[in-house]
Coordinates of C-alpha atoms in Angstrom, one line a residue:
Chain A
X1 CA 0.0 0.0 0.0
X2 CA 1.4 3.3 -1.0
X3 CA 0.9 6.5 1.0
X4 CA 0.8 9.9 -0.6
X5 CA 0.0 13.2 1.1
X6 CA -0.4 16.4 -0.8
X7 CA -0.3 20.0 0.4
X8 CA -0.9 19.3 4.0
X9 CA -1.4 22.3 6.3
X10 CA -1.9 22.2 10.1
X11 CA -1.8 24.9 12.7
X12 CA -2.1 24.6 16.5
X13 CA -3.2 28.1 17.4
X14 CA -0.7 30.4 16.0
X15 CA 2.0 27.7 15.6
X16 CA 2.3 26.3 12.1
X17 CA 3.0 22.6 12.6
X18 CA 2.8 21.4 9.0
X19 CA 3.3 23.9 6.2
X20 CA 2.4 22.7 2.7
X21 CA 3.8 19.2 2.9
X22 CA 3.6 16.8 0.0
X23 CA 5.4 13.5 0.0
X24 CA 5.1 10.0 -1.2
X25 CA 5.9 6.6 0.3
X26 CA 6.0 3.8 -2.2
X27 CA 4.4 0.4 -1.4
X28 CA 6.5 -1.8 0.8
X29 CA 9.1 0.9 1.6
X30 CA 10.5 1.6 5.0
X31 CA 10.8 5.4 5.3
X32 CA 12.1 7.6 8.1
X33 CA 10.8 11.1 8.9
X34 CA 13.9 12.8 10.3
X35 CA 13.9 16.2 12.0
X36 CA 14.4 18.0 15.2
X37 CA 11.7 17.9 17.8
X38 CA 8.9 20.3 17.0
X39 CA 9.5 20.0 13.3
X40 CA 6.0 18.7 12.6
X41 CA 7.1 15.1 11.7
X42 CA 4.9 13.4 14.3
X43 CA 1.9 15.6 13.3
X44 CA 2.2 14.5 9.7
X45 CA 2.3 10.9 10.9
X46 CA -0.8 11.4 13.1
X47 CA -2.6 13.0 10.1
X48 CA -1.8 10.0 8.0
X49 CA -3.3 7.8 10.7
X50 CA -6.3 9.9 11.0
X51 CA -5.6 10.8 14.7
X52 CA -5.3 14.5 13.7
X53 CA -7.3 16.4 11.0
X54 CA -5.3 18.5 8.6
X55 CA -6.5 22.1 8.1
X56 CA -6.2 21.5 4.4
X57 CA -4.6 19.0 2.0
X58 CA -5.2 15.3 1.3
X59 CA -4.0 11.9 2.4
X60 CA -4.1 9.1 -0.2
X61 CA -3.8 5.4 0.8
X62 CA -3.2 3.4 -2.4
X63 CA -4.2 6.4 -4.4
X64 CA -7.6 6.5 -2.7
X65 CA -8.4 9.6 -0.7
X66 CA -8.6 8.8 3.0
X67 CA -9.2 12.3 4.4
X68 CA -12.6 11.5 5.9
X69 CA -11.9 7.9 7.0
X70 CA -12.1 7.3 10.8
X71 CA -8.8 6.0 12.1
X72 CA -10.3 2.6 12.6
X73 CA -11.3 2.3 9.0
X74 CA -7.8 3.1 7.6
X75 CA -6.2 -0.2 8.6
X76 CA -3.1 1.5 9.7
X77 CA -1.1 0.1 12.5
X78 CA 0.3 2.8 14.8
X79 CA 3.1 2.4 17.4
X80 CA 3.0 5.2 19.9
X81 CA 6.0 6.9 21.4
X82 CA 5.3 5.8 24.9
X83 CA 3.8 2.5 23.9
X84 CA 0.2 3.3 25.0
X85 CA -0.3 -0.3 26.0
X86 CA -3.7 -1.0 27.7
X87 CA -2.5 -1.0 31.3
X88 CA -5.4 -3.2 32.6
X89 CA -4.9 -5.9 30.0
X90 CA -2.3 -8.6 29.8
X91 CA 0.3 -8.9 27.0
X92 CA -1.9 -11.5 25.3
X93 CA -5.0 -9.3 25.7
X94 CA -3.2 -6.3 24.4
X95 CA -2.0 -8.1 21.3
X96 CA -5.4 -9.7 20.7
X97 CA -7.3 -6.4 21.0
X98 CA -7.4 -5.4 17.4
X99 CA -8.7 -8.9 16.3
X100 CA -11.2 -8.9 19.2
X101 CA -12.8 -5.6 18.3
X102 CA -12.9 -6.7 14.7
X103 CA -14.8 -9.8 15.6
X104 CA -12.2 -12.5 15.1
X105 CA -12.9 -15.9 16.7
X106 CA -11.2 -16.8 19.9
X107 CA -9.2 -19.5 18.2
X108 CA -8.1 -17.1 15.6
X109 CA -7.1 -14.5 18.2
X110 CA -5.2 -17.1 20.2
X111 CA -3.2 -18.5 17.3
X112 CA -2.3 -15.0 16.0
X113 CA -1.2 -13.9 19.5
X114 CA 1.0 -17.0 19.8
X115 CA 2.6 -16.4 16.3
X116 CA 3.3 -12.8 17.2
X117 CA 4.7 -13.7 20.7
X118 CA 7.1 -16.0 19.0
X119 CA 8.0 -13.5 16.2
X120 CA 8.7 -10.8 18.8
X121 CA 10.6 -13.0 21.2
X122 CA 8.0 -12.5 23.9
X123 CA 7.2 -16.2 24.6
X124 CA 6.1 -16.9 28.2
X125 CA 5.0 -13.3 28.8
X126 CA 1.4 -13.8 27.8
X127 CA -0.1 -13.1 31.3
X128 CA 2.1 -10.3 32.3
X129 CA 0.8 -6.8 32.6
X130 CA 2.5 -3.9 30.9
X131 CA 3.8 -2.5 34.2
X132 CA 5.7 -5.8 34.7
X133 CA 7.7 -5.5 31.5
X134 CA 10.9 -3.8 30.6
X135 CA 11.0 -0.9 28.1
X136 CA 12.2 -3.1 25.2
X137 CA 9.5 -5.7 25.9
X138 CA 6.8 -3.1 26.1
X139 CA 7.9 -1.7 22.7
X140 CA 7.8 -5.1 21.2
X141 CA 4.3 -5.7 22.6
X142 CA 3.2 -2.4 21.1
X143 CA 4.6 -3.5 17.8
X144 CA 2.9 -6.9 18.0
X145 CA -0.4 -5.3 19.0
X146 CA -0.2 -3.0 15.9
X147 CA 0.7 -5.9 13.6
X148 CA -1.9 -8.3 14.9
X149 CA -4.8 -7.1 12.7
X150 CA -2.4 -7.3 9.6
X151 CA -2.4 -3.5 8.8
X152 CA -1.6 -2.3 5.3
X153 CA 0.6 0.4 6.7
X154 CA 2.7 0.6 9.9
X155 CA 3.4 4.0 11.4
X156 CA 5.9 4.3 14.3
X157 CA 6.2 7.5 16.3
X158 CA 9.7 7.8 17.8
X159 CA 9.5 4.0 18.3
X160 CA 12.8 3.7 20.2
X161 CA 12.9 7.0 22.0
X162 CA 12.1 5.7 25.4
X163 CA 14.5 2.7 25.7
X164 CA 18.1 2.6 26.7
X165 CA 20.8 2.9 24.0
X166 CA 21.6 -0.8 23.9
X167 CA 18.0 -1.9 23.6
X168 CA 17.5 0.8 21.0
X169 CA 20.3 -0.7 18.9
X170 CA 18.8 -4.2 19.1
X171 CA 15.3 -2.9 18.3
X172 CA 16.6 -1.1 15.2
X173 CA 18.2 -4.2 13.7
X174 CA 15.1 -6.1 14.6
X175 CA 12.7 -3.6 13.0
X176 CA 14.8 -3.7 9.8
X177 CA 14.6 -7.5 9.8
X178 CA 11.0 -7.6 10.5
X179 CA 10.3 -5.2 7.7
X180 CA 12.3 -7.3 5.3
X181 CA 10.2 -10.3 6.2
X182 CA 6.8 -8.7 6.2
X183 CA 7.1 -6.0 3.6
X184 CA 4.5 -3.8 5.2
X185 CA 4.8 -0.2 4.1
X186 CA 6.3 1.5 7.1
X187 CA 7.0 5.1 8.2
X188 CA 8.8 5.9 11.4
X189 CA 9.5 9.2 13.0
X190 CA 12.9 9.9 14.6
X191 CA 15.1 12.8 15.6
X192 CA 18.1 10.5 15.6
X193 CA 19.9 10.5 12.2
X194 CA 21.8 7.4 13.0
X195 CA 18.5 5.6 13.5
X196 CA 17.1 7.0 10.3
X197 CA 20.1 6.1 8.1
X198 CA 20.6 2.7 9.6
X199 CA 17.0 1.5 9.4
X200 CA 15.3 3.3 6.5
X201 CA 15.4 2.8 2.7
X202 CA 14.5 6.5 2.3
X203 CA 14.8 9.4 4.6
X204 CA 12.6 12.5 4.5
X205 CA 14.1 15.4 6.4
X206 CA 11.5 17.7 7.9
X207 CA 12.1 21.1 9.5
X208 CA 9.6 23.7 10.6
X209 CA 6.7 21.8 9.1
X210 CA 8.3 21.6 5.7
X211 CA 10.0 18.8 3.7
X212 CA 13.7 19.9 3.4
X213 CA 14.9 16.9 1.4
X214 CA 13.8 13.4 0.5
X215 CA 16.1 10.7 -0.7
X216 CA 18.1 7.6 0.0
X217 CA 20.5 8.0 2.9
X218 CA 23.6 8.5 0.8
X219 CA 21.9 11.3 -1.2
X220 CA 21.0 13.1 1.9
X221 CA 24.5 12.6 3.4
X222 CA 26.4 13.5 0.2
X223 CA 24.1 16.0 -1.5
X224 CA 22.3 18.0 1.2
X225 CA 19.8 20.1 -0.7
X226 CA 19.5 22.9 1.8
X227 CA 21.7 24.6 4.4
X228 CA 19.5 23.1 7.2
X229 CA 20.1 19.5 5.9
X230 CA 23.8 20.2 5.7
X231 CA 23.8 21.5 9.3
X232 CA 21.5 18.9 10.7
X233 CA 22.9 15.8 9.2
X234 CA 26.3 14.8 10.4
X235 CA 28.4 16.7 12.9
X236 CA 29.8 19.8 11.2
X237 CA 31.8 23.0 11.6
X238 CA 29.7 26.0 10.5
X239 CA 31.2 29.3 9.6
X240 CA 29.7 32.5 8.3
X241 CA 32.1 34.5 6.1
X242 CA 32.5 36.5 2.9
X243 CA 33.9 35.3 -0.5
X244 CA 36.8 37.1 -2.1
X245 CA 38.5 36.2 -5.3
X246 CA 36.9 32.8 -5.4
X247 CA 37.9 31.9 -1.9
X248 CA 36.4 32.1 1.6
X249 CA 38.7 32.8 4.4
X250 CA 38.2 31.2 7.8
X251 CA 41.1 32.6 9.8
X252 CA 44.2 31.3 8.1
X253 CA 42.2 28.6 6.3
X254 CA 41.2 29.4 2.8
X255 CA 38.4 27.4 1.2
X256 CA 37.8 27.5 -2.5
X257 CA 34.4 29.0 -3.3
X258 CA 34.1 29.0 -7.1
X259 CA 31.3 31.0 -8.5
X260 CA 30.5 33.0 -5.4
X261 CA 30.7 36.8 -6.1
X262 CA 33.1 38.9 -4.2
X263 CA 31.7 40.2 -0.9
X264 CA 28.9 37.7 -0.9
X265 CA 28.0 36.4 2.6
X266 CA 28.1 32.7 2.8
X267 CA 27.6 29.9 5.3
X268 CA 30.3 27.2 5.1
X269 CA 29.4 23.7 6.4
X270 CA 32.4 21.4 6.9
X271 CA 31.7 17.9 8.2
X272 CA 34.0 16.6 10.9
X273 CA 34.9 13.7 8.6
X274 CA 35.6 15.9 5.6
X275 CA 38.8 17.2 7.1
X276 CA 42.3 16.0 7.3
X277 CA 44.9 17.3 9.8
X278 CA 48.6 17.0 9.0
X279 CA 51.2 17.7 11.6
X280 CA 53.4 20.6 10.4
X281 CA 56.1 21.5 12.8
X282 CA 57.6 24.1 10.4
X283 CA 54.5 26.3 10.2
X284 CA 50.9 25.1 9.8
X285 CA 47.8 27.2 10.1
X286 CA 46.3 25.9 13.3
X287 CA 47.2 24.6 16.8
X288 CA 45.7 21.4 18.3
X289 CA 44.0 22.3 21.6
X290 CA 42.8 18.9 22.7
X291 CA 41.8 15.4 21.7
X292 CA 38.9 13.6 23.1
X293 CA 38.4 9.8 22.7
X294 CA 34.8 8.7 22.0
X295 CA 35.3 5.0 22.0
X296 CA 35.8 4.1 18.4
X297 CA 36.4 7.6 17.3
X298 CA 38.6 10.5 18.4
X299 CA 37.6 14.1 18.2
X300 CA 40.4 16.6 17.6
X301 CA 39.8 20.2 18.5
X302 CA 42.1 22.8 17.0
X303 CA 42.2 26.6 16.8
X304 CA 42.9 28.0 13.3
X305 CA 45.1 31.1 13.4
X306 CA 42.7 34.0 13.8
X307 CA 41.1 32.3 16.9
X308 CA 38.5 30.1 15.3
X309 CA 37.8 26.6 16.5
X310 CA 37.6 23.7 14.2
X311 CA 36.7 20.1 15.0
X312 CA 37.4 16.9 13.2
X313 CA 36.8 13.3 13.9
X314 CA 39.0 10.3 13.0
X315 CA 38.7 6.6 13.6
X316 CA 40.7 5.6 16.7
X317 CA 43.5 3.8 14.9
X318 CA 43.6 6.1 11.9
X319 CA 47.0 7.0 10.5
X320 CA 45.7 10.6 10.3
X321 CA 46.1 10.7 14.1
X322 CA 49.8 10.1 14.1
X323 CA 51.6 12.9 15.9
X324 CA 48.4 14.8 16.5
X325 CA 48.5 15.9 20.1
X326 CA 47.7 19.0 22.1
X327 CA 50.0 21.9 21.3
X328 CA 51.3 20.8 17.9
X329 CA 51.0 22.9 14.8
X330 CA 48.9 21.4 12.0
X331 CA 48.1 22.0 8.4
X332 CA 44.4 21.5 7.5
X333 CA 43.0 20.0 4.3
X334 CA 39.3 20.4 3.6
X335 CA 38.2 17.5 1.4
X336 CA 34.6 18.5 1.0
X337 CA 32.8 21.8 1.9
X338 CA 29.3 22.9 1.3
X339 CA 28.8 26.6 0.7
X340 CA 25.4 28.3 1.0
X341 CA 25.1 31.9 0.0
X342 CA 23.1 33.9 2.6
X343 CA 20.4 36.3 1.6
X344 CA 20.3 38.2 4.9
X345 CA 23.3 40.4 5.6
X346 CA 23.6 40.1 9.3
X347 CA 27.2 40.5 10.2
X348 CA 30.4 40.8 8.2
X349 CA 32.8 39.3 10.7
X350 CA 33.9 35.7 10.6
X351 CA 31.7 34.0 13.2
X352 CA 32.5 30.5 14.1
X353 CA 29.2 28.8 14.8
X354 CA 30.0 25.5 16.4
X355 CA 26.9 23.9 17.7
X356 CA 25.8 21.3 20.2
X357 CA 29.0 21.4 22.3
X358 CA 32.5 21.1 21.3
X359 CA 33.0 17.4 21.2
X360 CA 29.6 16.1 20.9
X361 CA 28.9 14.0 17.8
X362 CA 25.4 15.4 17.6
X363 CA 24.6 17.7 14.8
X364 CA 24.0 21.4 15.1
X365 CA 20.3 22.1 15.3
X366 CA 18.3 25.2 15.3
X367 CA 16.0 24.7 18.3
X368 CA 12.5 25.6 17.3
X369 CA 10.5 27.4 20.0
X370 CA 7.4 25.4 20.0
X371 CA 6.8 21.7 20.1
X372 CA 3.8 20.2 18.5
X373 CA 4.7 16.6 19.0
Chain Y
X1 CA 7.8 -0.1 45.4
X2 CA 8.2 2.3 48.3
X3 CA 11.1 1.3 50.5
X4 CA 10.2 0.9 54.1
X5 CA 13.2 2.4 55.8
X6 CA 13.4 3.3 59.4
X7 CA 11.6 6.5 60.2
X8 CA 13.9 9.5 60.3
X9 CA 14.6 11.4 63.4
X10 CA 12.5 14.5 63.6
X11 CA 13.9 18.0 64.4
X12 CA 12.3 20.0 67.2
X13 CA 10.3 22.1 64.7
X14 CA 9.0 19.0 63.0
X15 CA 8.0 17.6 66.4
X16 CA 6.1 20.7 67.3
X17 CA 4.4 20.8 63.9
X18 CA 3.4 17.1 64.3
X19 CA 2.0 17.8 67.7
X20 CA -0.1 20.6 66.4
X21 CA -1.5 18.6 63.5
X22 CA -2.3 15.6 65.7
X23 CA -4.1 17.6 68.3
X24 CA -6.0 19.5 65.7
X25 CA -7.1 16.3 64.0
X26 CA -8.0 14.9 67.5
X27 CA -10.0 17.9 68.5
X28 CA -11.8 18.4 65.2
X29 CA -12.3 14.8 64.2
X30 CA -11.5 12.0 66.6
X31 CA -12.9 13.2 69.9
X32 CA -16.3 14.2 68.6
X33 CA -16.7 10.9 66.8
X34 CA -15.5 9.1 69.9
X35 CA -17.9 11.0 72.1
X36 CA -20.8 9.9 69.9
X37 CA -19.8 6.3 70.2
X38 CA -19.5 6.6 74.0
X39 CA -22.8 8.3 74.4
X40 CA -24.7 6.0 72.1
X41 CA -23.4 3.0 73.9
X42 CA -23.5 4.4 77.4
X43 CA -26.5 2.3 78.3
X44 CA -25.4 -0.8 76.4
X45 CA -26.6 -1.8 73.0
X46 CA -30.3 -2.0 74.1
X47 CA -31.2 1.5 73.0
X48 CA -29.6 0.9 69.7
X49 CA -31.7 -2.3 69.2
X50 CA -34.8 -0.5 70.3
X51 CA -34.1 2.3 67.8
X52 CA -33.8 -0.3 65.0
X53 CA -37.3 -1.5 65.9
X54 CA -38.7 2.0 65.7
X55 CA -40.6 2.4 62.4
X56 CA -39.7 6.1 62.1
X57 CA -36.0 5.2 62.5
X58 CA -36.3 2.5 59.9
X59 CA -38.2 4.6 57.5
X60 CA -35.8 7.5 57.6
X61 CA -32.9 5.2 57.2
X62 CA -34.4 3.5 54.2
X63 CA -35.2 6.9 52.8
X64 CA -31.6 8.1 53.2
X65 CA -30.2 5.0 51.6
X66 CA -32.7 5.1 48.7
X67 CA -31.7 8.8 48.1
X68 CA -28.0 7.8 48.2
X69 CA -28.6 5.0 45.8
X70 CA -30.4 7.3 43.3
X71 CA -27.6 9.8 43.6
X72 CA -25.0 7.1 43.1
X73 CA -26.6 5.8 39.9
X74 CA -27.4 9.2 38.5
X75 CA -24.0 10.6 39.2
X76 CA -22.3 7.5 38.0
X77 CA -23.8 7.9 34.6
X78 CA -23.9 11.7 34.4
X79 CA -20.5 12.0 36.0
X80 CA -18.8 9.8 33.5
X81 CA -20.6 11.5 30.6
X82 CA -20.0 15.0 31.9
X83 CA -16.3 14.3 32.7
X84 CA -15.7 12.8 29.2
X85 CA -17.4 15.9 27.6
X86 CA -15.3 18.3 29.7
X87 CA -12.0 16.4 29.4
X88 CA -12.1 15.2 25.9
X89 CA -13.9 17.9 23.9
X90 CA -13.2 21.5 23.2
X91 CA -16.3 23.6 22.7
X92 CA -17.6 27.1 23.2
X93 CA -18.6 27.6 26.8
X94 CA -16.6 24.6 28.1
X95 CA -14.8 26.7 30.7
X96 CA -18.0 28.2 32.0
X97 CA -19.6 24.7 32.3
X98 CA -16.5 23.5 34.0
X99 CA -16.7 26.3 36.6
X100 CA -20.4 25.6 37.0
X101 CA -19.7 22.1 38.1
X102 CA -18.3 23.4 41.4
X103 CA -21.4 25.6 42.1
X104 CA -23.0 23.1 44.6
X105 CA -19.8 23.2 46.6
X106 CA -19.8 26.9 46.9
X107 CA -23.5 27.4 47.7
X108 CA -24.9 26.7 51.1
X109 CA -27.4 23.7 51.0
X110 CA -30.0 25.8 52.8
X111 CA -29.8 28.4 50.0
X112 CA -30.1 25.5 47.5
X113 CA -33.2 24.3 49.3
X114 CA -34.7 27.8 49.3
X115 CA -33.9 28.3 45.6
X116 CA -35.7 25.1 44.7
X117 CA -38.6 26.1 46.9
X118 CA -38.9 29.2 44.8
X119 CA -39.1 27.1 41.7
X120 CA -41.3 24.2 42.9
X121 CA -43.1 25.6 46.0
X122 CA -46.7 26.5 46.3
X123 CA -46.3 29.9 44.6
X124 CA -43.2 28.9 42.7
X125 CA -42.5 29.4 39.0
X126 CA -43.3 25.9 38.0
X127 CA -46.3 25.6 40.4
X128 CA -49.0 25.9 37.6
X129 CA -47.3 23.2 35.6
X130 CA -46.9 20.9 38.6
X131 CA -50.5 21.5 39.7
X132 CA -51.8 20.7 36.3
X133 CA -49.9 17.5 36.2
X134 CA -50.8 16.7 39.7
X135 CA -47.2 16.3 40.9
X136 CA -46.0 17.3 44.3
X137 CA -42.3 18.1 44.5
X138 CA -41.7 20.1 47.7
X139 CA -42.2 18.3 51.0
X140 CA -42.3 15.1 49.0
X141 CA -39.9 12.4 47.7
X142 CA -39.1 14.2 44.4
X143 CA -38.0 17.3 46.3
X144 CA -35.6 15.2 48.4
X145 CA -34.2 13.6 45.2
X146 CA -33.7 17.0 43.5
X147 CA -32.0 18.4 46.6
X148 CA -29.7 15.3 46.9
X149 CA -28.8 15.3 43.2
X150 CA -27.9 19.0 43.4
X151 CA -25.5 18.8 46.4
X152 CA -23.8 15.6 45.2
X153 CA -23.3 16.7 41.6
X154 CA -19.6 17.7 41.6
X155 CA -18.0 14.6 43.2
X156 CA -18.1 12.0 40.5
X157 CA -17.6 14.3 37.6
X158 CA -14.5 15.8 39.3
X159 CA -12.9 12.5 40.3
X160 CA -13.5 11.0 36.9
X161 CA -12.4 14.2 35.2
X162 CA -9.1 14.1 37.1
X163 CA -8.5 10.5 36.2
X164 CA -9.2 11.2 32.6
X165 CA -6.8 14.1 32.5
X166 CA -4.1 11.9 34.1
X167 CA -4.7 9.1 31.6
X168 CA -4.4 11.2 28.5
X169 CA -5.8 10.0 25.2
X170 CA -3.1 7.7 23.7
X171 CA -4.7 4.5 24.9
X172 CA -8.0 5.6 23.3
X173 CA -6.1 6.5 20.1
X174 CA -4.4 3.2 20.1
X175 CA -7.8 1.5 20.4
X176 CA -9.1 3.5 17.5
X177 CA -6.2 2.6 15.2
X178 CA -6.7 -1.0 16.1
X179 CA -10.3 -0.8 14.7
X180 CA -12.3 -0.3 17.8
X181 CA -15.6 1.6 17.5
X182 CA -16.1 4.6 19.8
X183 CA -18.4 2.5 22.0
X184 CA -15.9 -0.4 22.2
X185 CA -13.1 2.1 22.9
X186 CA -15.1 3.5 25.8
X187 CA -16.2 0.1 27.1
X188 CA -13.0 -1.8 26.8
X189 CA -10.4 0.9 27.4
X190 CA -11.7 4.1 28.9
X191 CA -14.1 2.6 31.5
X192 CA -11.7 0.0 32.9
X193 CA -9.0 2.8 33.2
X194 CA -11.3 5.1 35.1
X195 CA -12.9 2.5 37.3
X196 CA -11.2 3.4 40.5
X197 CA -11.7 7.1 39.9
X198 CA -15.3 6.4 39.3
X199 CA -15.5 4.2 42.4
X200 CA -13.9 6.9 44.5
X201 CA -16.3 9.5 43.1
X202 CA -19.3 7.3 43.7
X203 CA -18.3 6.7 47.3
X204 CA -17.9 10.4 47.9
X205 CA -21.3 10.9 46.4
X206 CA -22.8 8.3 48.7
X207 CA -21.2 9.9 51.8
X208 CA -22.4 13.3 50.8
X209 CA -25.9 12.0 50.0
X210 CA -26.2 10.3 53.4
X211 CA -24.9 13.3 55.3
X212 CA -27.0 16.0 53.5
X213 CA -29.1 18.1 55.9
X214 CA -29.9 21.7 55.0
X215 CA -31.3 21.2 51.5
X216 CA -33.4 18.1 52.4
X217 CA -34.7 19.9 55.5
X218 CA -35.8 23.0 53.6
X219 CA -37.1 21.2 50.5
X220 CA -38.4 18.1 52.2
X221 CA -39.7 19.6 55.5
X222 CA -38.5 16.5 57.6
X223 CA -42.1 15.2 58.0
X224 CA -41.9 12.2 60.3
X225 CA -42.6 9.0 58.5
X226 CA -42.6 10.8 55.1
X227 CA -39.8 13.1 54.3
X228 CA -37.6 12.6 57.3
X229 CA -34.1 11.4 56.4
X230 CA -31.5 10.0 58.8
X231 CA -30.0 13.4 59.4
X232 CA -33.3 15.2 59.8
X233 CA -34.4 12.5 62.1
X234 CA -31.5 13.2 64.4
X235 CA -32.4 16.9 64.3
X236 CA -36.1 16.2 65.2
X237 CA -35.2 13.7 67.9
X238 CA -32.9 16.2 69.6
X239 CA -35.7 18.8 69.4
X240 CA -38.0 16.4 71.0
X241 CA -35.4 15.5 73.6
X242 CA -35.2 11.8 72.6
X243 CA -31.5 11.8 73.0
X244 CA -31.2 8.0 72.9
X245 CA -32.8 7.8 69.5
X246 CA -30.6 10.6 68.2
X247 CA -27.4 9.0 69.4
X248 CA -28.4 5.6 68.0
X249 CA -29.1 7.1 64.6
X250 CA -25.8 9.0 64.7
X251 CA -24.0 5.8 65.5
X252 CA -25.5 4.1 62.5
X253 CA -24.3 7.0 60.3
X254 CA -20.9 6.8 61.9
X255 CA -20.7 3.1 61.0
X256 CA -21.7 3.9 57.4
X257 CA -19.0 6.7 57.3
X258 CA -16.3 4.3 58.5
X259 CA -17.3 1.8 55.9
X260 CA -17.2 4.5 53.2
X261 CA -13.8 5.7 54.5
X262 CA -12.4 2.2 54.2
X263 CA -13.9 1.9 50.7
X264 CA -12.4 5.3 49.7
X265 CA -9.0 4.3 51.0
X266 CA -9.1 1.0 49.0
X267 CA -10.0 2.8 45.8
X268 CA -7.2 5.3 46.4
X269 CA -4.7 2.5 46.8
X270 CA -5.9 0.6 43.7
X271 CA -5.7 3.8 41.7
X272 CA -2.1 4.4 42.8
X273 CA -1.2 0.9 41.9
X274 CA -2.4 1.3 38.4
X275 CA -0.7 4.6 37.5

C-alpha cells in the first residue's frame, strides 16, 4: 500500500506545525521522517493515521483519498512513542485487542497472538501486565499489537525513543529484519539521524513543518539540498564568512568558493569527517587544543590562526592521528565543503558557529521554539 | 515499590508541627466521633436495638439509603458522561460549564433548598405546571431527590475528570487505530481505566448524600414517616429530647461513614497501583 500526502497544512493556534507538505511513500518501503523535535514530523504521521485532522490537504492510501476515514477504517497500525499499552490488559489481551474488536474468533485470536509472541521474542510473557515489562519488551508488545490485525501500513512515532541505548540498537536491527520479512509499508519518525540512516530505505528530512529533502540515505548525506540539511545531518563545523577572489577565508584557512561573487555572505558547512589534519612543525595554520576519545572515534579540537575553533573526527586507529596531540601545529586540508550563499546580511565578521557542544557528535540544530509533538 | 526504611529522626520544629497537627485532628475529628460512640453505647446496645425496631427510624434510614442509591446511579452515569465531555472535547462555553460544576460546593445547602422552593413551591415558577400534572415536589420524595442530586453533583464528575486528565488520550487513540468503535473504545479501554476514579467519586457521592441536611430539610420539611431522612431524624429527635434515638441514629451513620472511608482508602490504593 502506498501513501501519498499532498499540500498538508496544520496549525495549532498560531503555531504552524505542518506547512504545505507533499510526500510519497511507495508500497513496501521503510521510510524515516527525520527532523528535530517540534519540526512537525509526528503531526504528519498522526494526520496520515487519522488521529489528527489537517486544516487542508489530502492523504491518499493506495491512491484513494482517505481524508474522511475514521482511524479505525484506515487499517493503519500505529506504534506510539510511549507504547500506549492498555494497562489493565495482559500482554496477550493487548495483542489480541485489534482482532477482538474486529470480531475474530477466539481461536483465531489465540493463534495469531501465539505467532506474534514467537516472532517478537515474547514467549512466556502472555499473562504479564505492561507494568511488569521492561521498556524493550513493552515496545515489542506495542509492535505486536499494531501488527496483529495485519495492517496495510505501519506507522511508528519515535518508536525507540524511550528505551536505553543498547536496547534501541537491538530494536533497530530487529525492525529492519521484521520489515524485510513482512514488507508492510512503514514510516517511522525519529530525531536520531543514525537511526534514520541505519534502518530506513528512504529518509525524508523535515524542518519547521516543511520537507527539506527526501532521498536515500547516501543522497542526503552527500548532497544536502539545503543549508538546514547540511547542518542537521552529520556533525559539522559551521562558519559565516565572505567570499573574495573565489575563496572564503576562515582565519588562516582558505576554502575554494568557485562562482561566489566577491563580498557575498556565505555559510560554510564542513563535516568533521571531511577534514584532514597534518602535523606541520615548520609552520601550519592551526594549533591542536585537545583530543577527546569517544570509544571508536577520536575528536580533535584545533584553533585556526585567527582564533576560530575547528573540530574533526577520526577513527581511533587512523594514521591521520599520528603525531596529533595538544600543542602541535597542523596543516588543515578540507576534502569537502558545502557553501550556502546567505540572503540576509547580518554581520560581516567571521563568526564560528559550532553547535551542540565542542566534542559532541550530535549535529548542530536550530532549536524551534514550540513543540507540536 | 516504596522502601520501608526506618523513620527518620525529627527535628524539634517538626515535632512541634506534628503535635499541632495531631491535636488538631484529634479535637476536630476523633474526639467528637468518639464522644458519639461513647454516648450512644452508654446504656449498652439495648437503646440501639430499640431504635432499630422503631418504624420512624427504619423509615428515615431507608429513605436516606434510597436517596443515596439514586444519587449514586445518576451521578455515576452523568459524572462519566460529563467528565468525558469536559475532558475530551473543546467547545464554546466549556470553561463556563467546568466552573459551574463546582457551584454546589460553593453554595450553602440551605440556600439551595430555598432556591428550589422558589421554583417548585406552592407559589413557585413551576407551580402551575406541577399542579396541572398533579405532581408534588416540595415536602415530598421528588424534592428530596432533587436536593440530593444537586448537592452531590460535583464529586463523581470531578474525580472521573481528574482520572481522565491523568490518563491522557493515547490508549484511546491506540484502540481506534486497532479498529475499535467509539463504544468499544469506551467500554474496553476508557471505562476500565477510570474504574477506581469512578468508584472513588461514587463513594464520595454516597457519603455526601447520606450526610446532607440543609437542602433536604428546607425542601423536604422533615415530616416524620414521610420526608424525614436519617440526618433530619436526628435533628427532630434532639428537638423532642429523645437523646437515645438521636445518638443511636448518629452511631449508625458513623458506622456507614467508617465503611465508606475504608472503601475510599481502598479505591485510592488501587488507583495508585495502576498509575
